[in-house]
Coordinates of C-alpha atoms and ligand atoms in Angstrom, one line a residue:
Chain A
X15 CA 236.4 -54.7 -17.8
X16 CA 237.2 -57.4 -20.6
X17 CA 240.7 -57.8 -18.9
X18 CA 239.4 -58.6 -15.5
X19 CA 236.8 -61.0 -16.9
X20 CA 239.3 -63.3 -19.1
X21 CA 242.3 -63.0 -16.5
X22 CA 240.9 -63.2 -13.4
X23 CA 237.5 -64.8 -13.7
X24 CA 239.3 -68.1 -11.6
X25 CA 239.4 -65.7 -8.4
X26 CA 235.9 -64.5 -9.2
X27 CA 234.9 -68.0 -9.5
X28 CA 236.5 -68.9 -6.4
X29 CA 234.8 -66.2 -4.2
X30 CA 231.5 -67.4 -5.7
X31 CA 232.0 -70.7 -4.9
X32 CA 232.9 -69.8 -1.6
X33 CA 229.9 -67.4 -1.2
X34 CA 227.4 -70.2 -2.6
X35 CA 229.2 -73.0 -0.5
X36 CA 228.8 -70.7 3.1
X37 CA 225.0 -69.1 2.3
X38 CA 224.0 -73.1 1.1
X39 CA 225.6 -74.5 4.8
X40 CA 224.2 -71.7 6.5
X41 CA 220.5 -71.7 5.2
X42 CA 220.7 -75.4 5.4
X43 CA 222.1 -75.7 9.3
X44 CA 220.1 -72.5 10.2
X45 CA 216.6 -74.0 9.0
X46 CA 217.1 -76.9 11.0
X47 CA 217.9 -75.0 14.2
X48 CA 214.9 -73.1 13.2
X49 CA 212.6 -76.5 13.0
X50 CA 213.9 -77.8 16.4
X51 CA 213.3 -74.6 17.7
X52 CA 210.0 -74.9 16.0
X53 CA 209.1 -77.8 17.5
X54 CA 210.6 -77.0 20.9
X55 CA 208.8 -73.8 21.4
X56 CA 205.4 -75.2 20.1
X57 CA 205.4 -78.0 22.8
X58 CA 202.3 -77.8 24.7
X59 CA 202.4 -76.9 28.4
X60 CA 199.4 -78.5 30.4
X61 CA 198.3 -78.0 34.0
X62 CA 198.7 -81.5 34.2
X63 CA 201.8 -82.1 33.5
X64 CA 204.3 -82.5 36.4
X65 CA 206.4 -79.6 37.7
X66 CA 209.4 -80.7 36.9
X67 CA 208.6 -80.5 33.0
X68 CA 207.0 -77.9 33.1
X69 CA 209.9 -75.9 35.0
X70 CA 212.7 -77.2 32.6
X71 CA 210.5 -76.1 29.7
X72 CA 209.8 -73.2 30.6
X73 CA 213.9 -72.7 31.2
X74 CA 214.6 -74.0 27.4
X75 CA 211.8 -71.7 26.1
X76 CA 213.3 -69.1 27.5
X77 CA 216.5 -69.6 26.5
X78 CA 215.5 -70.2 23.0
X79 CA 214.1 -67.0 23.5
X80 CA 216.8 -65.2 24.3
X81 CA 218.8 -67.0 21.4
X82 CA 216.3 -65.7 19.0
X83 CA 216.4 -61.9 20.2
X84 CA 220.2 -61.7 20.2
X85 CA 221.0 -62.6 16.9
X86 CA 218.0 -60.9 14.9
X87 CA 218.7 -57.3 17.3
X88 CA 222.1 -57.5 16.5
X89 CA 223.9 -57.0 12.8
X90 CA 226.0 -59.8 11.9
X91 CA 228.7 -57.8 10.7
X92 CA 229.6 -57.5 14.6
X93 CA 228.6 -60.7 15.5
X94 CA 231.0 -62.1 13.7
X95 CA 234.1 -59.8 14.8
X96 CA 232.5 -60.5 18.3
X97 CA 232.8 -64.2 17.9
X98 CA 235.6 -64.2 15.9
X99 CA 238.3 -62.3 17.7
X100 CA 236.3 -63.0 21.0
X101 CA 237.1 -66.9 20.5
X102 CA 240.6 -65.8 19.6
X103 CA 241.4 -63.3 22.7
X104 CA 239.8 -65.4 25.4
X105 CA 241.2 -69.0 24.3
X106 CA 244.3 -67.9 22.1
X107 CA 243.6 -70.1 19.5
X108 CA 242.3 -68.3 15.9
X109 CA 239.4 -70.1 14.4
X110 CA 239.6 -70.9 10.8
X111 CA 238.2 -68.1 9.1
X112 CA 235.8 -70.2 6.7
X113 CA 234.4 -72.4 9.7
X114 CA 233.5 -69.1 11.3
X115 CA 231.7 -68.2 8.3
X116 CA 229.6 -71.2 8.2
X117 CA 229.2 -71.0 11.9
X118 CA 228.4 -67.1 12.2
X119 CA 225.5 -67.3 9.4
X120 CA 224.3 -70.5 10.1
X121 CA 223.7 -69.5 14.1
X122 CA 222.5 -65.9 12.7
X123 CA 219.7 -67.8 9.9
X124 CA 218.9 -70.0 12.6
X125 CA 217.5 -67.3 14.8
X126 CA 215.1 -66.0 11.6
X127 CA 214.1 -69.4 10.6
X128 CA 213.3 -69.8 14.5
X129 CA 210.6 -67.3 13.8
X130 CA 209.5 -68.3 10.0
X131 CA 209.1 -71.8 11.3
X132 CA 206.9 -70.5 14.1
X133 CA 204.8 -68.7 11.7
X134 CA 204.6 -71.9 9.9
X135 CA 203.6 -74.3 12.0
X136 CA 200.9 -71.8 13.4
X137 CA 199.5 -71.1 9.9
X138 CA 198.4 -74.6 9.7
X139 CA 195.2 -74.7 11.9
X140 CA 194.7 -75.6 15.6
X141 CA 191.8 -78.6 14.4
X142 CA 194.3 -80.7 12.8
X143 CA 196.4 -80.6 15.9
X144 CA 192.9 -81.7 18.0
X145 CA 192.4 -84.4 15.7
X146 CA 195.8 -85.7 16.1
X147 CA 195.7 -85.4 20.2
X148 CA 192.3 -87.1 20.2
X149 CA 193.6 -90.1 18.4
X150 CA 196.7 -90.5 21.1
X151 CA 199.3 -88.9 18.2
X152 CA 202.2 -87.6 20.7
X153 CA 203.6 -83.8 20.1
X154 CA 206.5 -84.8 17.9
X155 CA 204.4 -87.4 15.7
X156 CA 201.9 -84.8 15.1
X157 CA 204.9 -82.4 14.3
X158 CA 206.7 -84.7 11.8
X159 CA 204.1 -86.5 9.5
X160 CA 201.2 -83.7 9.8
X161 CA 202.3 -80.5 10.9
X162 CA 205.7 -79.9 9.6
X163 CA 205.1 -80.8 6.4
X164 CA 202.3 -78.5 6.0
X165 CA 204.1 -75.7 7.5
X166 CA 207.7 -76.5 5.4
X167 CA 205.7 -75.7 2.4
X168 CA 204.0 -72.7 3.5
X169 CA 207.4 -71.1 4.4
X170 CA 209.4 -72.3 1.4
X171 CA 209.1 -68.5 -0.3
X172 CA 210.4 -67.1 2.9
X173 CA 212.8 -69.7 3.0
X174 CA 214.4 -69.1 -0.3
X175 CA 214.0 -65.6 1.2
X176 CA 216.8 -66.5 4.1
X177 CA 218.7 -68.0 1.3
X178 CA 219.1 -65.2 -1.0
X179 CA 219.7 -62.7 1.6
X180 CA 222.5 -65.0 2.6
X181 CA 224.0 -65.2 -0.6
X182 CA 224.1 -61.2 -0.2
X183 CA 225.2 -60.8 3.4
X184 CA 228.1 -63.6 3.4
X185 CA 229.5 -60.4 2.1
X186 CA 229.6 -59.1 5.5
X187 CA 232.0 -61.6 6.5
X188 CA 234.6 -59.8 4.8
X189 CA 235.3 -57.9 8.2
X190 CA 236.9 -61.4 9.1
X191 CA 238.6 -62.0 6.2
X192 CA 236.5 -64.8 4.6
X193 CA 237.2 -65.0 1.4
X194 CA 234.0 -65.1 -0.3
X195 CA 232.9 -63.2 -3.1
X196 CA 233.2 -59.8 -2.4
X197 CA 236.7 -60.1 -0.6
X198 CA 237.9 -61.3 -3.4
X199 CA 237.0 -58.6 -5.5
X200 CA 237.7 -55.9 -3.1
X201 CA 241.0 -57.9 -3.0
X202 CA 241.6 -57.4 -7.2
X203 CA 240.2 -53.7 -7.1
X204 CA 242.6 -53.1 -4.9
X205 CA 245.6 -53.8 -6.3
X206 CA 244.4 -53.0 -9.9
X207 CA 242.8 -49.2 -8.8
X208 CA 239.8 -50.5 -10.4
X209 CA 236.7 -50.6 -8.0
X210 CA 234.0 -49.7 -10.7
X211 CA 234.9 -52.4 -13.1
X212 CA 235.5 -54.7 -10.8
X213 CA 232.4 -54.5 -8.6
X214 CA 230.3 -54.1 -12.2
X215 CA 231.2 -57.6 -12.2
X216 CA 230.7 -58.9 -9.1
X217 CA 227.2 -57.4 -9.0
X218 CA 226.9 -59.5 -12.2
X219 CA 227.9 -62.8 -10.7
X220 CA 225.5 -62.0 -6.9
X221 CA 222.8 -61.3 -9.8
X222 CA 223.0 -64.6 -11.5
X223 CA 223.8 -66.8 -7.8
X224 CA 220.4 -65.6 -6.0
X225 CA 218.1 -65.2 -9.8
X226 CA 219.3 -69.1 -10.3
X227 CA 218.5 -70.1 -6.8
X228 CA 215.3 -68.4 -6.7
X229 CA 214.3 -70.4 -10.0
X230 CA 215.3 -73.7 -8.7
X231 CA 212.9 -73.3 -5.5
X232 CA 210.1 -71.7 -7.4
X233 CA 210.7 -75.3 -9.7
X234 CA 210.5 -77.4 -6.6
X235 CA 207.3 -75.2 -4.6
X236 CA 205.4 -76.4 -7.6
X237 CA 206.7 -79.9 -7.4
X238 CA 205.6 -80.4 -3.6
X239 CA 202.3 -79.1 -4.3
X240 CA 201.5 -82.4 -5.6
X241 CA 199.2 -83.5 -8.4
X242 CA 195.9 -81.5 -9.1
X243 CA 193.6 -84.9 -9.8
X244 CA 192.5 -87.6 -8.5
X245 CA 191.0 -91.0 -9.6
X246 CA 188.4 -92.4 -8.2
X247 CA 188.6 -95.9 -8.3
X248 CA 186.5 -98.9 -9.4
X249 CA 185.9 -101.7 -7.1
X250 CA 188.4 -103.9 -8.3
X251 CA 191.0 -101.4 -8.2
X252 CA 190.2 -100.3 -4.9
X253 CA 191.9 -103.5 -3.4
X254 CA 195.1 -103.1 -5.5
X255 CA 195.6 -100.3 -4.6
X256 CA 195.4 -99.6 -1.0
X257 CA 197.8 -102.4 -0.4
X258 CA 200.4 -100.8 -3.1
X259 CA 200.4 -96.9 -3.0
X260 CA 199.3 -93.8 -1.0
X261 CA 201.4 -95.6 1.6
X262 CA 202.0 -93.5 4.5
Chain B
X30 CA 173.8 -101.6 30.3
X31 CA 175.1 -101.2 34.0
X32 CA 178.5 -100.6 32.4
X33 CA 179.4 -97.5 33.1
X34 CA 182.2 -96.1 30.0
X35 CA 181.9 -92.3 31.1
X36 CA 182.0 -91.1 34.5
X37 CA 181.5 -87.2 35.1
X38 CA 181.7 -85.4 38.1
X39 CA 180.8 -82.4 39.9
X40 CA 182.8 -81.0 36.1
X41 CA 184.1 -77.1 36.4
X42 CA 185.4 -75.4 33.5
X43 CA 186.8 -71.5 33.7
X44 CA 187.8 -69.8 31.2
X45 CA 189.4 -66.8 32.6
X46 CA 186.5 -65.3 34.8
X47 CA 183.6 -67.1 33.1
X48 CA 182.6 -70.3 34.9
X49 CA 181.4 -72.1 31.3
X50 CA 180.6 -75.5 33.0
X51 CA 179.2 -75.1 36.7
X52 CA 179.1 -78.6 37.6
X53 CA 178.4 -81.4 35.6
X54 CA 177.5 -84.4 37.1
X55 CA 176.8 -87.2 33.6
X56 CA 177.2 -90.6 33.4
X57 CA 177.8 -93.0 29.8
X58 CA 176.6 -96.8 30.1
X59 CA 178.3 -99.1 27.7
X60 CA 176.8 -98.9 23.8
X61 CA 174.8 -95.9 24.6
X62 CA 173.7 -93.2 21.8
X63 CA 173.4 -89.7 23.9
X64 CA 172.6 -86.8 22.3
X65 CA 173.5 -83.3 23.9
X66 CA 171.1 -81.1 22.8
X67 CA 170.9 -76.6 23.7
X68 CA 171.3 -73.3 22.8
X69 CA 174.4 -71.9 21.7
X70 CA 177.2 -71.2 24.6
X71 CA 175.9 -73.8 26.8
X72 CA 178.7 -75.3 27.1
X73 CA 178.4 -78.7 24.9
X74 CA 181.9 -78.4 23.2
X75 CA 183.2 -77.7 26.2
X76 CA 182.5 -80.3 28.1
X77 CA 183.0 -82.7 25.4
X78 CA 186.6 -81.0 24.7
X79 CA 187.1 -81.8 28.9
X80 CA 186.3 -85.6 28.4
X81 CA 189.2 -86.0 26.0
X82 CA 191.5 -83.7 27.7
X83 CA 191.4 -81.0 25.0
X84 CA 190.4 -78.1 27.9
X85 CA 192.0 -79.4 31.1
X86 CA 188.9 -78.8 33.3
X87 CA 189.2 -76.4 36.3
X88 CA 188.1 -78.7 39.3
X89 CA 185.8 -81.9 39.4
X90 CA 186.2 -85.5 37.9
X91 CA 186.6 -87.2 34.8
X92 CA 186.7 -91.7 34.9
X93 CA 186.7 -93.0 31.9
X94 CA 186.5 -97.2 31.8
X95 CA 187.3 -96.8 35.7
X96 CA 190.2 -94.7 35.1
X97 CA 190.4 -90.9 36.6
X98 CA 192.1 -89.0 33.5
X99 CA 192.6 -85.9 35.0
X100 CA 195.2 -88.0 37.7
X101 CA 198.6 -86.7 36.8
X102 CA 200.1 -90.0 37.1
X103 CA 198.0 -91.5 34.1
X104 CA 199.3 -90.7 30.4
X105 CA 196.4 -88.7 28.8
X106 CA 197.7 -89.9 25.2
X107 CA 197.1 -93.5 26.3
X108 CA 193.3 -92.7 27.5
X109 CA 192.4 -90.6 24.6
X110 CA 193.1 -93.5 22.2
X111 CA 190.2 -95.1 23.2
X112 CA 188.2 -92.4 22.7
X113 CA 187.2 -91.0 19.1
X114 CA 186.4 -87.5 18.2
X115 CA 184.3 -86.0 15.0
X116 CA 184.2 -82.3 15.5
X117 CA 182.2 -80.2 13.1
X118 CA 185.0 -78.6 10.8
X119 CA 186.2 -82.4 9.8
X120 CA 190.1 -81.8 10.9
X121 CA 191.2 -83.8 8.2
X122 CA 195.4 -83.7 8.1
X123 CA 195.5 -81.6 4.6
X124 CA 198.4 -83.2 3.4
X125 CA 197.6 -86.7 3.7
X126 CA 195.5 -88.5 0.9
X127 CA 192.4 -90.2 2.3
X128 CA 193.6 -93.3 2.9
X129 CA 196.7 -91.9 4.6
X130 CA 194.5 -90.3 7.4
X131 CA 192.9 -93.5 8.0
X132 CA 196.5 -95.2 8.4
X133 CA 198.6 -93.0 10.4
X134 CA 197.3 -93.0 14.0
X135 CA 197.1 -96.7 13.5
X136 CA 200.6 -97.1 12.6
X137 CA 202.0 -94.1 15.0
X138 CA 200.1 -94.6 17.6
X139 CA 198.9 -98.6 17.9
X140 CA 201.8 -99.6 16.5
X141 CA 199.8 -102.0 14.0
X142 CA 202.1 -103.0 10.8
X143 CA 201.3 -100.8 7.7
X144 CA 199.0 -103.8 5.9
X145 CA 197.2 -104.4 8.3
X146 CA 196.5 -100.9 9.1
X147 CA 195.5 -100.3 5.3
X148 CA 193.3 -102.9 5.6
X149 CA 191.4 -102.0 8.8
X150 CA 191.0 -98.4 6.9
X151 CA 190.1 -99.7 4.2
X152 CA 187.0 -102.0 6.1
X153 CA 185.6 -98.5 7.6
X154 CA 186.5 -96.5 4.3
X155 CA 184.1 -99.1 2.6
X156 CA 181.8 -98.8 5.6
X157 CA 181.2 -95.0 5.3
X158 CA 181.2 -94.8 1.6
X159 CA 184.4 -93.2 0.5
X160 CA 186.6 -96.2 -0.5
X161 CA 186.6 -94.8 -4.2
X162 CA 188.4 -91.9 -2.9
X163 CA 191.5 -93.2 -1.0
X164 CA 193.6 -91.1 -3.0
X165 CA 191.8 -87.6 -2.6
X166 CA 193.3 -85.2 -1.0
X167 CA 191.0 -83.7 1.5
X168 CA 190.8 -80.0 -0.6
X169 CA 189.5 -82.1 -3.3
X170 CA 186.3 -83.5 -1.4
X171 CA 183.1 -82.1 -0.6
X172 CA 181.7 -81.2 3.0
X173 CA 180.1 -84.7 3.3
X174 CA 182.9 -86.8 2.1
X175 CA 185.3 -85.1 4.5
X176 CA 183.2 -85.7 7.2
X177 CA 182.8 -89.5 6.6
X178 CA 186.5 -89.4 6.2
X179 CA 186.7 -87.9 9.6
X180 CA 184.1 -90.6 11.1
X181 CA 186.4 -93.4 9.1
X182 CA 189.9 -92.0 10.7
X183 CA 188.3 -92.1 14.1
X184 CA 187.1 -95.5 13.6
X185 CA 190.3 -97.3 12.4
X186 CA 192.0 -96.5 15.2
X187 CA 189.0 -99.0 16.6
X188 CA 187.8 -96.4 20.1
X189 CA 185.4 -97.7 22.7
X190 CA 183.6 -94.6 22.8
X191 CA 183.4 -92.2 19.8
X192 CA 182.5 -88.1 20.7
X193 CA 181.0 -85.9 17.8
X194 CA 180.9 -82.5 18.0
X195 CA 177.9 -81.2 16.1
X196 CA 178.6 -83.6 12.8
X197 CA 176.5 -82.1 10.7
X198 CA 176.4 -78.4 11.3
X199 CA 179.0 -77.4 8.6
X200 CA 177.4 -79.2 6.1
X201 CA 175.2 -77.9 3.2
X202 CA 172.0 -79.0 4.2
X203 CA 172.4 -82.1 1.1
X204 CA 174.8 -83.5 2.6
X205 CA 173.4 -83.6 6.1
X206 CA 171.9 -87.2 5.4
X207 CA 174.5 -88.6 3.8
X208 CA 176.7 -88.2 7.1
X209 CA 173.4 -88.7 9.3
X210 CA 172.6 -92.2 7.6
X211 CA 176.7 -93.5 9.1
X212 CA 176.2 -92.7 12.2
X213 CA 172.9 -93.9 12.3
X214 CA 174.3 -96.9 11.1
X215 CA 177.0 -96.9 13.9
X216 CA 174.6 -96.8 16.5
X217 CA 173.2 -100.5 16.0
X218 CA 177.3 -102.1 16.4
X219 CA 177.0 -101.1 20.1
X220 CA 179.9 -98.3 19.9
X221 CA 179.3 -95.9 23.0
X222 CA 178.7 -92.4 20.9
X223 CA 178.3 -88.9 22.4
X224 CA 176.5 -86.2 20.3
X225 CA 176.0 -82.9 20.6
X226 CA 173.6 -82.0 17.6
X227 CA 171.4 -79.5 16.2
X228 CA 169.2 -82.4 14.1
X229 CA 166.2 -82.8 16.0
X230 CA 164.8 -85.3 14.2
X231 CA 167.9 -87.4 14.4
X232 CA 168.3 -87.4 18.4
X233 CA 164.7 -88.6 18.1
X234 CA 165.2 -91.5 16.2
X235 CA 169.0 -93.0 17.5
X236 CA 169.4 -91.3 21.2
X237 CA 168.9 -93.8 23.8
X238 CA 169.2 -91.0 25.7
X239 CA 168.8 -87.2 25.2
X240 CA 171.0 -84.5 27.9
X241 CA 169.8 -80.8 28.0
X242 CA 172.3 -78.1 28.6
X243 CA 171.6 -74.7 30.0
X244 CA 174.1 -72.3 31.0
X245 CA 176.9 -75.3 32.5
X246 CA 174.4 -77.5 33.7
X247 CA 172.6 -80.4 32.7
X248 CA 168.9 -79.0 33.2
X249 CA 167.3 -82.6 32.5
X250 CA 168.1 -85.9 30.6
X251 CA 165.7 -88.5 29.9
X252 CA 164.8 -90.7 27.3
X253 CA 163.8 -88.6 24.0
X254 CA 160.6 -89.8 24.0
X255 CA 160.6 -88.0 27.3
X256 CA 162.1 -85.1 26.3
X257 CA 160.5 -84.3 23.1
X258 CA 157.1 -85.2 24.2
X259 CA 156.8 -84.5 27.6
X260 CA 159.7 -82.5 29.5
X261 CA 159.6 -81.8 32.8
X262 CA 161.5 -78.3 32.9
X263 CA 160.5 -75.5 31.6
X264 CA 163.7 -74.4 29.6
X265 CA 163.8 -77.6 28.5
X266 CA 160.0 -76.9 26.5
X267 CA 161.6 -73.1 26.0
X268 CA 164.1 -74.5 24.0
X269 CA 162.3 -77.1 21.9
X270 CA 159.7 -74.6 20.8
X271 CA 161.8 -72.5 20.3
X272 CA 164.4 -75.2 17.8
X273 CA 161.1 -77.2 16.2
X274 CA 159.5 -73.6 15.2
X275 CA 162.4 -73.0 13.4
X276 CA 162.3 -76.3 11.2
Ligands
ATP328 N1 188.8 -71.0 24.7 C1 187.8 -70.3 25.2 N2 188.1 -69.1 25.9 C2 187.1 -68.3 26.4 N3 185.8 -68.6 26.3 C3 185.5 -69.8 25.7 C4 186.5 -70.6 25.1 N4 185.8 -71.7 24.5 C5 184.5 -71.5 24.8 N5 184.3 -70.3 25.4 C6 183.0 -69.8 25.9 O1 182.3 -70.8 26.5 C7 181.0 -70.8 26.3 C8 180.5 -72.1 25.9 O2 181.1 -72.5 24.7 P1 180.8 -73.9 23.9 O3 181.6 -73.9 22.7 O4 181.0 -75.0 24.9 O5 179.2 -73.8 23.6 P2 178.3 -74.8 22.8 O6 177.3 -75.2 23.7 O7 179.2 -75.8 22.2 O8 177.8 -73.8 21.7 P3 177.5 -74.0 20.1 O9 176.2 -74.7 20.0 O10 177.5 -72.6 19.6 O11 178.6 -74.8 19.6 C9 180.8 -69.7 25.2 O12 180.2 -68.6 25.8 C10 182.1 -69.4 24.7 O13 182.3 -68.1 24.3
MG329 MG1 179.8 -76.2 20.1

């Protein structure tokens, strides 16, 4: 096992790095396809709006819909020999293999995060979006200064969630060649003879990726939650204040 | 007081195959204090939740300063601007500081440059008694002091007409007066307010006008000396005895 650590620890290091780089892009891009999906699918329909809105959103919703049920009913493994030899049959051109990685989880996160984000911005309750409608704050507004933010850190556990069972199922993307993580060792225990050994290892190294990432957003939950006081203010530095901080 | 602020007419609300309002036909005058008073499921949210478009009503009329809000041509977000809501569980944004609730609609919505905003909130935070607090989050106040937060965000954004929704009714009973005493205090600066209370004793003393509902309908409205003393229908006396026993 020693031999494997100290002589080939640069291809190890390699397929992590690629691993990290691919679940990182594809948490990322997938949680904001989730939020605009979020936000899209939360959109109010009223009897008072005209048809013609209402028609087209009804269209988006339901293709957002149908987006969403795909990719989660469907393993990505496939998914990604669908999309990658179905882009290289139909137009002839072969896609890089690490854009397809990037492209196949991000598209597949964003169909989860579709669905977490929903959770989210429901979780946050209905009277704060009937106080912001009765003081003229449009959808989006509401969304963005009151709403979101709320829901982000609500979902941040299931968030980091996504994340680590990215850093897991990149390995999936093997099927495509992808050199991530485990293709790389698959690659080495291959030629060595040396599955147990090697795979020992690269356990080791998908141990330490997702228990350091699941420190670092434990570290910034608690940051967002703010501080725990307040102070109340005397008169005269009531003034200086309001005009300096608390800003929105 | 021949200005008329609120129109409402012939008012239908369904919800599903319950007909909750069954034709309201109410009128606001300019700087008026009504009170909607009635028993429980009458129907008082509701139709305050039609007037600023939080139910779309089912069929009937809604002119607000001339203006028929229920016309599809009209942007509702524009109309409900001018009109203010308190509703009995605060709504305070949770993740704003107090002084950030007052600001945002201000900013967002009226466009008004961030100093200028701070300042306005800061006039109605004094006004209500909570500009100590401006950096509380609301989880950190008390029942009371959200509420007068509540009644300070709705009036920065400066509406013509100001709905509560029963103010006071999540409130220990301590803090009741605290939140009573500003909007008692609002009534004399000639805002149009429409409340739908529980607090006897306060409809008495600020209404200019009390409305009674019973089962979608207004059953009478008349002056409270009126109504408390000498009602003309009979569920209106029902009701009162049955309210002022209770006391
Ligand atoms: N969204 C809704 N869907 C179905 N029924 C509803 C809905 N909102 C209210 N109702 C019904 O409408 C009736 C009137 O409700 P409303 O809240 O207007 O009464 P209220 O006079 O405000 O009562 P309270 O004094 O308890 O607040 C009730 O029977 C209630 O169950
Ligand atoms: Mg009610």
């Amino acid at each position: 096992m020693g031999y494997f650590i100290v002589n080939k620890y640069p291809e190890f290091l390699r397929g992590a790095g690629v691993t990290l780089l691919i679940s990182i892009t594809g948490t990322v891009v997938g949680f904001l396809i989730g939020l605009l999906i979020g936000v899209v699918r939360t959109i109010p329909m009223r009897t008072t709006d005209s048809k013609i809105k209402t028609a087209f959103l009804r269209v988006v919703k339901f293709i957002l819909q149908a987006y969403i049920e795909i990719f989660r009913g469907t393993p990505m493994m496939v998914q990604a020999m669908v999309i990658y030899y179905g882009i290289a049959s139909l137009f002839h051109v072969s896609m890089n293999q690490l854009f397809a990685g990037f492209f196949i989880v991000s598209v597949n996160t964003g169909a989860y995060m579709a669905e977490i984000v929903r959770g989210g911005i429901e979780s946050v309750d209905r009277g704060q979006f009937e106080a912001a409608h009765t003081m003229g704050i449009r959808h989006g507004q509401t969304m963005r200064h009151i709403i979101l933010p709320q829901a982000i850190r609500n979902i941040l556990p299931a968030i980091g969630n996504e994340f680590v069972i990215n850093i897991k199922d990149t390995s999936v993307l093997s099927v495509i060649s992808v050199t991530e993580l485990f293709f790389a060792s698959n690659s080495i225990a291959g030629t060595y003879m040396a599955y147990f050994q090697t795979m020992i290892i690269t356990c080791a190294v998908y141990f330490v990726l997702t228990f350091t990432v699941t420190r670092i957003l434990r570290m910034v939950e608690r940051k967002l939650d703010g501080p725990s006081n307040y102070a109340i203010l005397n008169d005269s530095a009531i003034s200086e204040n309001a005009m300096e901080e608390g800003g929105v | 007081m021949a200005d008329v602020i609120m129109d409402v007419r012939n008012l239908k609300k369904n919800f599903g195959p319950n007909q909750i309002l069954k034709g309201i036909n109410f009128k606001a005058y300019r700087g008026e204090v009504v009170c909607i008073i009635g028993a429980s499921g009458s129907g008082k949210s509701t139709l305050l939740r039609c007037m600023n478009l939080l139910e779309i009503p089912t069929s009937g009329e809604i002119y607000f300063e001339g203006v028929n809000i229920l016309d599809r041509s009209v942007d509702p977000m524009r109309l409900t601007t001018k009109m203010g809501m308190v509703f009995q569980q605060f709504n305070l944004f949770n993740n704003l500081t107090v002084l950030q609730n007052c600001v945002l609609g201000q900013t967002v919505v009226l466009k008004r440059p961030r100093n200028e905003a701070r300042r306005t909130a800061m006039e109605y935070l004094e006004k209500v008694g909570m500009a100590q607090f401006i950096n509380a989050r609301p989880h950190q106040l008390s029942g009371g002091q959200k509420q007068r937060v509540a009644i300070a965000r709705a009036l920065s954004m400066e509406p013509d007409t100001l709905l509560f929704d029963e103010p006071t009714s999540a409130l220990d009973p301590e803090m009741v007066g605290e939140v009573l005493k500003v909007i008692v205090s609002l009534a004399k600066t000639g805002l149009t307010m429409l409340v739908v209370t529980h607090e006897m004793d306060f409809a008495r003393e600020v209404a200019s006008r009390v409305v009674f509902m019973d089962g979608g309908v207004i059953a009478e409205e008349n002056t409270p000396d009126v109504i408390f003393n000498n009602p003309k229908n009979d569920r209106t006396r029902a009701f009162l005895t049955r309210v002022l026993r209770k006391n």
